XYZ file of C-alpha atoms in Angstrom:
610
model
C -105.443 115.912 189.484
C -104.214 113.112 191.854
C -101.938 110.363 190.658
C -104.613 107.715 191.409
C -107.147 109.679 189.404
C -104.861 109.365 186.380
C -105.161 105.544 186.523
C -108.779 105.390 187.623
C -109.889 102.684 185.163
C -106.992 100.380 186.332
C -107.820 101.154 190.022
C -111.452 100.029 189.372
C -110.234 96.832 187.769
C -108.032 96.071 190.735
C -110.834 96.715 193.218
C -113.194 94.425 191.357
C -110.530 91.705 191.145
C -109.834 91.842 194.868
C -113.593 91.607 195.686
C -114.061 88.699 193.331
C -111.254 86.790 194.998
C -111.952 87.638 198.636
C -115.741 88.045 198.471
C -115.392 91.297 200.469
C -116.057 94.859 199.416
C -113.000 97.065 198.308
C -112.600 100.756 198.367
C -109.667 102.885 197.015
C -109.363 106.591 198.024
C -106.783 109.175 196.943
C -104.920 111.658 199.105
C -107.533 114.288 198.459
C -110.138 111.979 200.095
C -111.858 111.289 196.694
C -113.208 107.718 196.144
C -111.410 106.573 193.026
C -112.619 103.007 192.769
C -114.835 100.621 194.735
C -117.291 97.689 194.712
C -120.708 97.251 196.218
C -122.066 100.601 197.553
C -118.752 102.223 196.849
C -119.048 101.768 193.216
C -122.011 104.191 193.271
C -119.978 106.655 195.304
C -117.038 106.967 192.881
C -115.616 110.620 192.627
C -117.484 111.487 195.874
C -115.617 112.551 199.065
C -114.852 110.371 202.110
C -114.783 111.779 205.657
C -115.926 115.207 204.507
C -112.999 115.572 202.293
C -110.789 116.495 205.212
C -107.531 114.582 205.803
C -107.161 116.446 209.157
C -110.612 115.407 210.487
C -108.944 112.539 212.464
C -110.975 109.617 211.003
C -109.608 106.353 209.634
C -108.477 107.231 206.059
C -107.049 110.599 207.252
C -105.015 108.815 209.882
C -103.643 106.294 207.401
C -102.576 109.117 205.025
C -100.977 111.274 207.791
C -99.253 108.444 209.667
C -98.401 106.193 206.767
C -99.552 103.251 208.759
C -102.069 100.372 208.068
C -105.066 100.167 210.327
C -107.560 97.382 211.297
C -110.914 98.496 212.703
C -112.652 95.461 214.176
C -115.826 97.173 215.445
C -116.522 100.028 213.177
C -120.027 100.645 214.537
C -118.721 101.382 218.016
C -115.389 103.171 217.075
C -115.782 107.003 217.333
C -112.575 107.468 215.294
C -113.802 105.298 212.301
C -116.365 107.383 210.477
C -119.127 109.554 211.978
C -121.685 108.373 209.456
C -121.443 104.941 210.842
C -122.022 106.098 214.413
C -125.272 107.941 213.528
C -126.567 105.004 211.437
C -126.068 106.467 207.955
C -123.599 103.660 207.066
C -123.587 99.932 207.902
C -119.836 99.039 207.794
C -118.936 96.426 210.405
C -115.112 96.320 210.095
C -112.259 97.479 207.884
C -108.577 96.602 207.093
C -106.742 99.358 205.140
C -103.178 100.133 204.120
C -101.532 103.199 202.575
C -100.613 103.438 198.907
C -97.004 104.835 198.424
C -95.291 106.436 195.429
C -91.922 108.040 195.514
C -91.792 108.100 199.261
C -95.210 109.719 199.725
C -98.682 108.456 200.649
C -101.005 108.963 197.647
C -104.012 107.190 198.852
C -105.616 104.312 200.818
C -106.855 100.874 199.819
C -109.351 99.192 202.131
C -111.229 95.903 202.640
C -114.643 96.544 204.206
C -116.899 93.948 205.956
C -120.665 94.482 205.857
C -121.761 91.326 207.693
C -120.769 88.839 210.364
C -119.228 86.417 207.843
C -117.057 89.113 206.190
C -116.078 90.323 209.670
C -114.920 86.910 210.783
C -112.958 86.516 207.455
C -111.105 89.806 208.047
C -110.357 88.980 211.729
C -109.183 85.509 210.931
C -106.985 86.504 207.894
C -105.836 89.943 208.762
C -102.212 88.898 208.970
C -102.407 87.450 205.497
C -104.629 90.170 203.888
C -102.390 93.034 204.965
C -99.438 91.929 202.894
C -101.902 91.199 200.080
C -103.181 94.788 200.213
C -99.626 96.036 200.121
C -99.008 94.024 196.940
C -102.113 95.421 195.441
C -101.026 98.957 196.255
C -97.643 98.176 194.614
C -99.603 97.025 191.535
C -101.359 100.453 191.393
C -98.075 102.392 191.901
C -96.360 100.379 189.204
C -99.168 101.347 186.866
C -98.718 105.001 187.934
C -94.988 104.738 187.280
C -95.781 103.171 183.831
C -98.228 105.946 183.037
C -95.764 108.624 184.264
C -93.073 107.103 182.026
C -95.502 107.112 179.070
C -96.501 110.735 179.779
C -92.846 111.780 180.023
C -92.043 109.880 176.747
C -94.949 111.644 174.965
C -93.830 114.997 176.381
C -90.245 114.362 175.266
C -91.336 113.240 171.881
C -93.503 116.295 171.496
C -90.709 118.589 172.675
C -88.361 116.969 170.260
C -90.890 117.292 167.427
C -91.235 120.969 168.212
C -87.489 121.378 168.544
C -86.828 119.699 165.188
C -89.577 121.690 163.663
C -88.236 124.928 164.939
C -84.721 124.423 163.512
C -84.061 126.579 160.445
C -82.097 123.828 158.829
C -83.629 120.995 156.970
C -83.466 117.575 158.783
C -84.078 114.313 156.958
C -83.457 110.754 158.222
C -83.160 107.473 156.462
C -83.050 103.815 157.683
C -80.424 101.253 156.796
C -82.137 100.645 153.441
C -82.071 104.345 152.360
C -85.792 104.766 152.969
C -86.785 108.252 154.292
C -88.266 107.782 157.822
C -88.576 111.430 158.941
C -88.146 115.028 158.110
C -88.939 118.468 159.459
C -90.943 121.398 158.076
C -87.804 123.136 156.794
C -86.813 120.069 154.836
C -90.265 120.024 153.222
C -89.859 123.628 152.156
C -86.296 123.246 150.732
C -87.191 119.980 148.845
C -90.678 121.420 147.938
C -92.477 118.165 148.946
C -94.706 117.625 151.904
C -93.913 115.015 154.569
C -96.468 112.488 153.349
C -94.768 112.535 149.899
C -91.275 112.231 151.394
C -91.781 109.464 154.021
C -91.199 105.986 152.679
C -89.486 107.322 149.506
C -85.987 106.097 148.757
C -83.468 108.919 149.189
C -82.280 108.397 145.611
C -85.738 109.348 144.383
C -85.139 112.791 145.745
C -81.358 113.108 145.865
C -79.873 110.780 143.155
C -76.450 109.379 144.239
C -76.602 110.945 147.646
C -73.435 110.343 149.776
C -75.810 109.555 152.672
C -75.934 106.032 151.158
C -72.091 105.755 151.603
C -72.490 106.672 155.202
C -74.688 103.615 155.779
C -71.955 101.369 154.186
C -68.890 103.048 155.885
C -70.356 104.299 159.095
C -68.433 107.547 158.566
C -70.313 110.794 158.362
C -69.343 114.039 156.655
C -69.667 117.751 157.489
C -70.615 120.732 155.454
C -70.424 119.152 151.991
C -71.735 121.051 148.958
C -74.234 118.966 146.918
C -76.334 119.622 143.786
C -79.694 117.922 142.999
C -82.440 118.211 140.458
C -85.825 116.944 141.348
C -88.290 117.459 138.463
C -88.068 121.175 137.841
C -86.650 122.082 141.176
C -82.866 122.789 141.425
C -81.270 122.334 144.819
C -77.896 123.735 145.667
C -77.358 122.772 149.297
C -74.694 122.168 151.931
C -75.234 118.938 153.912
C -73.897 117.379 157.248
C -74.660 113.718 157.632
C -74.129 111.439 160.606
C -74.724 107.750 161.038
C -77.211 106.312 163.613
C -75.613 103.404 165.411
C -76.976 100.786 167.703
C -74.413 98.342 169.154
C -71.898 99.611 166.606
C -74.299 98.738 163.712
C -75.405 101.504 161.449
C -79.260 101.508 161.395
C -79.713 104.817 159.564
C -78.410 108.267 158.765
C -79.693 111.718 159.736
C -78.686 114.701 157.744
C -79.015 118.475 158.214
C -78.983 120.681 155.247
C -79.512 124.273 154.108
C -79.469 126.252 150.949
C -76.055 127.307 149.816
C -77.277 130.812 149.387
C -78.441 130.917 153.020
C -75.063 129.504 154.300
C -73.213 132.134 152.355
C -75.421 134.874 153.784
C -74.767 133.553 157.300
C -71.134 133.412 156.656
C -71.249 137.031 155.398
C -73.121 138.225 158.453
C -70.688 136.458 160.847
C -67.478 137.634 159.185
C -68.373 141.123 158.027
C -69.110 144.190 160.095
C -72.508 145.634 159.499
C -72.418 147.811 156.348
C -75.691 149.703 157.109
C -75.026 153.301 156.296
C -77.617 155.930 155.445
C -77.632 159.061 153.410
C -77.998 161.143 156.578
C -74.555 159.833 157.707
C -72.837 161.415 154.613
C -72.211 164.823 156.148
C -72.439 167.970 154.182
C -74.917 170.729 153.237
C -73.270 172.058 150.098
C -75.421 172.216 146.932
C -73.114 169.938 145.003
C -73.376 167.214 147.628
C -77.023 167.616 148.311
C -77.780 167.209 144.548
C -75.951 163.846 144.191
C -77.505 162.557 147.531
C -80.990 163.459 146.126
C -80.263 161.631 142.942
C -78.927 158.580 144.784
C -81.937 158.350 147.112
C -84.181 158.416 143.999
C -82.339 155.607 142.191
C -81.746 153.457 145.259
C -85.247 152.004 145.079
C -84.631 150.630 141.582
C -82.641 147.637 140.336
C -80.503 149.314 137.615
C -76.700 149.235 137.722
C -74.963 152.418 139.032
C -71.574 153.895 138.241
C -70.202 156.293 140.773
C -67.261 158.530 139.546
C -65.149 160.987 141.467
C -61.730 161.557 142.900
C -60.128 159.228 145.405
C -61.448 160.028 148.936
C -64.682 161.694 147.928
C -66.820 159.021 149.617
C -67.815 156.763 146.638
C -67.855 153.661 148.880
C -70.053 155.386 151.557
C -72.463 156.469 148.744
C -72.697 152.826 147.530
C -73.300 151.544 150.998
C -76.088 154.110 151.560
C -77.715 153.195 148.229
C -77.771 149.486 149.309
C -79.213 150.379 152.701
C -81.978 152.393 151.101
C -82.788 149.775 148.533
C -85.140 146.733 148.493
C -82.064 144.576 148.878
C -81.008 146.039 152.214
C -81.595 142.607 154.018
C -79.278 140.975 151.548
C -75.456 141.031 151.530
C -73.331 144.041 150.601
C -70.143 142.616 149.023
C -67.191 144.911 148.384
C -64.604 144.065 145.803
C -61.595 146.388 145.192
C -60.575 145.471 141.660
C -57.312 147.348 141.995
C -56.218 145.792 145.262
C -56.429 142.128 144.282
C -53.630 140.680 142.209
C -54.670 140.023 138.688
C -53.819 136.277 139.023
C -56.311 135.896 141.893
C -58.902 138.347 140.748
C -60.819 135.911 138.502
C -61.202 133.205 141.174
C -62.124 135.864 143.776
C -64.943 137.261 141.644
C -66.301 134.069 140.054
C -65.167 131.325 142.400
C -63.582 128.014 141.438
C -64.576 124.364 141.278
C -62.794 121.428 143.065
C -59.330 120.852 141.523
C -59.516 123.833 139.244
C -55.825 124.587 139.838
C -52.832 123.644 142.096
C -53.625 124.774 145.665
C -57.395 125.093 145.145
C -59.526 123.909 147.935
C -60.866 120.329 147.554
C -64.528 121.520 148.002
C -64.118 124.493 145.739
C -64.890 128.112 146.684
C -67.762 130.490 145.879
C -66.887 133.766 144.312
C -67.866 137.304 145.313
C -70.834 137.264 142.835
C -72.252 134.115 144.477
C -71.788 135.629 147.918
C -73.686 138.747 146.831
C -76.747 136.778 145.738
C -79.851 138.460 146.826
C -78.020 141.707 147.630
C -75.593 144.206 146.098
C -71.994 143.874 144.894
C -69.818 146.978 144.810
C -67.044 146.865 142.352
C -64.593 149.574 143.434
C -61.777 150.788 141.140
C -63.592 149.055 138.200
C -61.258 150.923 135.808
C -58.452 148.493 136.933
C -60.326 145.422 135.843
C -58.244 143.532 133.226
C -59.740 143.255 129.721
C -60.060 139.432 129.786
C -62.114 139.644 132.940
C -64.219 142.456 131.490
C -65.625 139.917 129.026
C -66.561 137.456 131.734
C -68.123 140.309 133.864
C -70.213 141.345 130.899
C -71.518 137.813 130.519
C -72.588 137.694 134.181
C -74.399 141.067 133.777
C -76.182 139.837 130.673
C -77.099 136.267 131.670
C -77.436 136.773 135.533
C -75.464 133.520 135.791
C -71.907 132.939 137.079
C -69.568 130.067 136.048
C -66.843 129.151 138.425
C -63.185 128.638 137.174
C -62.784 125.037 136.144
C -66.499 124.268 136.007
C -69.199 124.294 133.278
C -72.136 124.537 135.722
C -73.990 127.838 135.473
C -75.174 129.138 138.846
C -78.076 131.626 138.743
C -77.611 134.840 140.766
C -79.849 137.820 141.619
C -77.620 140.842 142.244
C -77.418 144.627 141.731
C -74.031 145.947 140.584
C -72.710 149.328 141.830
C -69.232 150.227 140.490
C -66.940 153.105 141.100
C -63.820 154.575 139.625
C -61.571 157.645 139.864
C -60.553 157.135 136.230
C -61.964 158.631 133.095
C -63.760 155.605 131.650
C -64.832 157.566 128.584
C -61.226 158.106 127.663
C -60.382 154.492 128.449
C -63.122 153.387 126.082
C -61.732 155.516 123.446
C -58.250 154.068 123.967
C -59.617 150.499 123.942
C -58.552 149.993 127.602
C -62.175 149.444 128.687
C -64.873 147.631 126.751
C -67.606 149.943 125.455
C -70.382 147.356 125.846
C -69.421 146.742 129.478
C -69.209 150.510 130.113
C -72.765 150.923 128.921
C -73.882 148.034 131.091
C -72.358 149.511 134.171
C -73.256 153.142 133.437
C -76.970 152.852 133.403
C -77.227 155.435 136.160
C -74.146 157.654 136.501
C -73.536 159.477 139.738
C -70.580 161.870 140.335
C -69.174 162.624 143.819
C -67.857 166.222 143.810
C -64.371 166.915 145.270
C -64.017 168.636 148.590
C -62.573 171.704 146.827
C -66.041 172.207 145.191
C -67.868 171.975 148.453
C -66.109 174.436 150.772
C -69.328 174.926 152.752
C -69.041 171.272 153.955
C -65.523 171.669 155.356
C -66.541 173.232 158.741
C -69.301 170.589 159.209
C -66.867 167.730 158.524
C -64.185 169.350 160.781
C -66.624 169.339 163.740
C -67.773 165.781 163.042
C -64.232 164.371 162.785
C -63.073 166.295 165.779
C -65.834 164.980 168.008
C -65.297 161.459 166.575
C -61.581 161.270 167.492
C -61.842 163.097 170.801
C -64.239 160.363 171.841
C -62.089 157.611 170.455
C -58.805 158.924 172.107
C -60.471 159.952 175.325
C -59.464 163.562 174.854
C -61.336 166.351 176.667
C -63.451 168.337 174.128
C -61.240 170.392 171.845
C -61.846 173.261 169.427
C -60.189 174.776 166.462
C -58.588 178.240 166.494
C -60.354 180.595 164.097
C -57.056 180.686 162.039
C -57.031 176.918 161.531
C -60.746 176.983 160.546
C -59.891 179.588 157.863
C -56.796 177.775 156.777
C -58.640 174.410 156.362
C -61.325 176.202 154.233
C -58.664 177.690 151.953
C -56.604 174.420 151.667
C -57.373 172.602 148.360
C -57.554 169.086 149.874
C -56.301 166.981 147.030
C -57.082 163.908 149.108
C -60.552 165.074 149.673
C -62.645 163.994 152.716
C -60.233 161.136 153.535
C -57.271 163.653 153.783
C -59.401 166.003 155.966
C -60.234 163.162 158.338
C -56.658 161.987 158.549
C -55.493 165.537 159.230
C -57.927 165.902 162.122
C -57.049 162.502 163.603
C -53.461 163.623 163.538
C -54.162 166.908 165.171
C -56.228 165.313 168.059
C -53.304 163.011 168.843
C -50.647 165.743 168.560
C -52.214 168.763 170.335
C -51.023 169.694 173.783
C -53.569 172.426 174.476
C -57.338 172.815 174.354
C -57.160 174.255 170.917
C -55.994 172.793 167.623
C -53.632 175.275 166.185
C -51.067 175.596 163.422
C -48.503 173.463 165.377
C -50.950 170.557 165.719
C -51.805 169.893 162.057
C -49.790 167.660 159.742
C -46.599 169.239 158.269
C -47.725 168.746 154.664
C -50.707 171.068 155.256
C -48.848 173.368 157.563
C -46.143 174.014 154.992
C -48.755 175.133 152.373
C -50.412 177.728 154.569
C -49.548 181.463 154.094
C -49.068 182.852 157.616
C -50.155 186.289 156.443
C -53.461 184.935 155.165
C -54.118 183.233 158.502
C -53.236 186.252 160.582
C -55.597 188.530 158.748
C -58.284 185.841 158.442
C -61.737 187.358 159.173
C -62.777 186.433 162.719
C -66.295 185.404 163.262
C -68.683 188.060 164.514
C -69.802 187.080 168.024
C -71.744 188.909 170.751
C -69.975 190.018 173.930
C -71.942 187.376 175.851
C -70.685 184.583 173.458
C -67.124 185.909 173.653
C -67.239 185.860 177.422
C -68.666 182.339 177.487
C -65.952 181.074 175.218
C -63.312 182.726 177.421
C -64.747 181.263 180.561
C -64.979 177.845 178.934
C -61.280 177.948 177.909
C -60.264 178.960 181.414
C -62.071 175.956 182.874
C -60.530 173.608 180.337
C -57.017 174.895 181.240
C -57.708 174.644 184.971
C -59.022 171.079 184.615
C -56.081 170.048 182.474
C -53.637 171.565 184.950
C -55.150 170.299 188.193
C -57.236 167.300 187.247
C -60.904 166.127 187.463
C -60.956 164.628 191.002
C -62.989 166.039 193.907
C -60.060 167.501 195.770
C -58.648 168.960 192.562
C -61.987 170.685 191.776
C -62.006 172.163 195.352
C -58.666 173.670 194.464
C -59.932 175.019 191.139
C -62.944 176.614 192.882
C -60.649 178.216 195.439
C -58.388 179.563 192.687
C -61.301 180.999 190.764
C -62.963 182.300 193.967
C -66.268 180.529 193.228
C -68.242 177.886 195.152
C -67.829 174.096 194.394
C -71.483 173.857 193.429
C -71.017 176.749 190.921
C -68.032 175.031 189.477
C -69.888 171.778 188.934
C -72.757 173.726 187.339
C -70.373 175.370 184.838
C -68.470 172.052 184.116
C -71.836 170.494 183.348
C -73.005 173.471 181.285
C -69.997 173.319 179.055
C -69.921 169.482 179.063
C -66.372 169.349 180.420
C -66.902 165.913 182.049
C -63.964 163.771 183.076
C -62.982 160.814 180.888
C -64.296 158.280 183.435
C -67.718 160.111 183.640
C -68.076 161.182 180.078
C -71.227 159.839 178.337
C -70.701 157.362 175.532
C -71.791 159.482 172.584
C -71.578 158.450 168.987
C -71.886 160.819 166.014
C-alpha cells in the first residue's frame, strides 16, 4: 500500500479544500498512478489508474514522478505528451499545473490543478507563479500527515511489542503511580497474585501487598533489589522476592515499577545455575551381579512413589549414585536434588544449613536471612548423606519437619510449607544406634520407610571386570592416553583383592594406574602400592588365563605390536610411513589396521563418553 493511500481520507479533504478556494478541480495521484483523491470528475475515478498505470509511459504524471519536477501544460488538448485520452477526445481537460509530493527524499505522488474551461485556463495561466508554491505547501501538508500517521503507527507497534515483551517475561511486573495506585501489570503478575488485570488495576498497592516497601520508594526515590517479602491476600500466601525501581520525570518520582517472582522459583533458578546437573540413571550404575541387580530393581520400583528411603551400605558402595538415580526416575525429576553431608558440616553450622535462619538470628548472619537446604529442596528431593552423624538435638527438629512438612528458620517463628522427598544414607548400624540411644527411634522409623542396602564390592565379584573396563576407558579419555589394557594377571589380582574401599577404591586405583603406566598394559608395577603389597605373586603367576582362539590371540598380539610402534615412532604421517616400512606392509594397510583397532592419535580421537 502506498503512503498516500494510508491517508486517503485526509488527501480527499485537502483536494476539496483546494477546489473550494480556487474554484478549480484538483487531482491527487500516488506513485503507483492510482487516483487517491479528487474533485469533479476525478471524485468518481478515485482508486482508478491514470495514464494506464504506467509511470514509464512518458505522460505528464509519470514525468513528474520520474524527474521530480513541477509541470505546467497550457494546451492539454494539443500536447501529445499530456494524456492520450485527451487527444482522442475521451477527456476534456484544457490545462494543468502539477507538482510532485515528496517524503523522505522520494517522490510519492503528484498533486495537480486542472482547468476544464476558458475561465479556469486563464486563472491557471495568470496565477501559475503563485499557485505552484501553493501546491507545494499543500503537498507538505499531506506529507506532514503521513509523518504523523507513520509516527502513530510506529508508536502503536512499539507499544504492542512492549506489551508482548512484558507479557512474555516470566517474572511478575507491577507498576504504581505516585499515589500508590496500580496502573499496570503483566500476565505473570496476575498468576502470582491470583487476581486478573481488571481486578488489580486502580487498586491501591496496600490492598494487595500491605506495608509494601514500594511506597517508601515513592517517598525516597531509592529503589531496592532482590528483597524477600511475605504477603497474605485473603487465603493466598505469597512468599516472593521483589526488585523495585522509581520512575522519574525531571527528577520527580511519578511512580514505581516492580518485578517479582516466587521465592521457590528463585531458589530453583539459583540451584540450576550453581549446581552441576545431577541427572543420573540406573543404567549408569554399572554392574551385572545378582546382588546389585536386585537392589537396582527395588530402587526402580520405589522411585515412582513419595515414601522416604534409607540407603545403607559401606562407604564407597555408591549410595549417593543410587539416591540420584532414584530422584531422576521419580515424578520430582524436574525439581532440585539437594545433597547434604551431615558428617561434613560442623555441628555449629549444621542447623542453619539445614533449616536456614532469619534476619539478625545471630552475629554474622546475613541481613536478609538465608534459606536452608530443606527450603531449597522444595518441589524436589533432599539427600541426607551420613544421617547417622546428625546430632540428637537436630534429630528432633528433623522429625518435626518430616511430620509437619513445614520448616522454621533459626531465629524465626514463621512456618514455611515445603514439599519434599527425603532420601537418607548411612554406613553406620542405625539399629544399634537406636538401641544405644544415639539415634531417635521415632526418626529412624520415619526415615526407614523403604530400606535399600548397597552390597559391598567383595560380594559382587562379577562386577569388578565391568567396572575395571569402564574406569579404564574413562581415565584414558580424560588423560589423553592411547587405549590401554590390563594384563591377565592384574585382572585376576583385582578380582581376588577384597576392596575395603569398594567401588571408590577401585576407581582411584585405576586412575592411579592410568597416570603411572609407561607401557600399553597396566601391570603389577602400575597399580597403587597398598594394593600391590597385598597381592601374592604366586597366585598371580598361576592365575588361569582366559581361553581364546588362535585368531583372537593373533589379533591381540598384532594390536600390541601396533601400539608399541605408534608409541615409539609417533602418529604423524611420516612416522606412519616409517612404521609401515618396518612392518613391511603398505601405508593403506597400516591405516586400515589402526582404524580397525581404534588406535587413533590424541588429536584425531573421537570425543567418546561412557
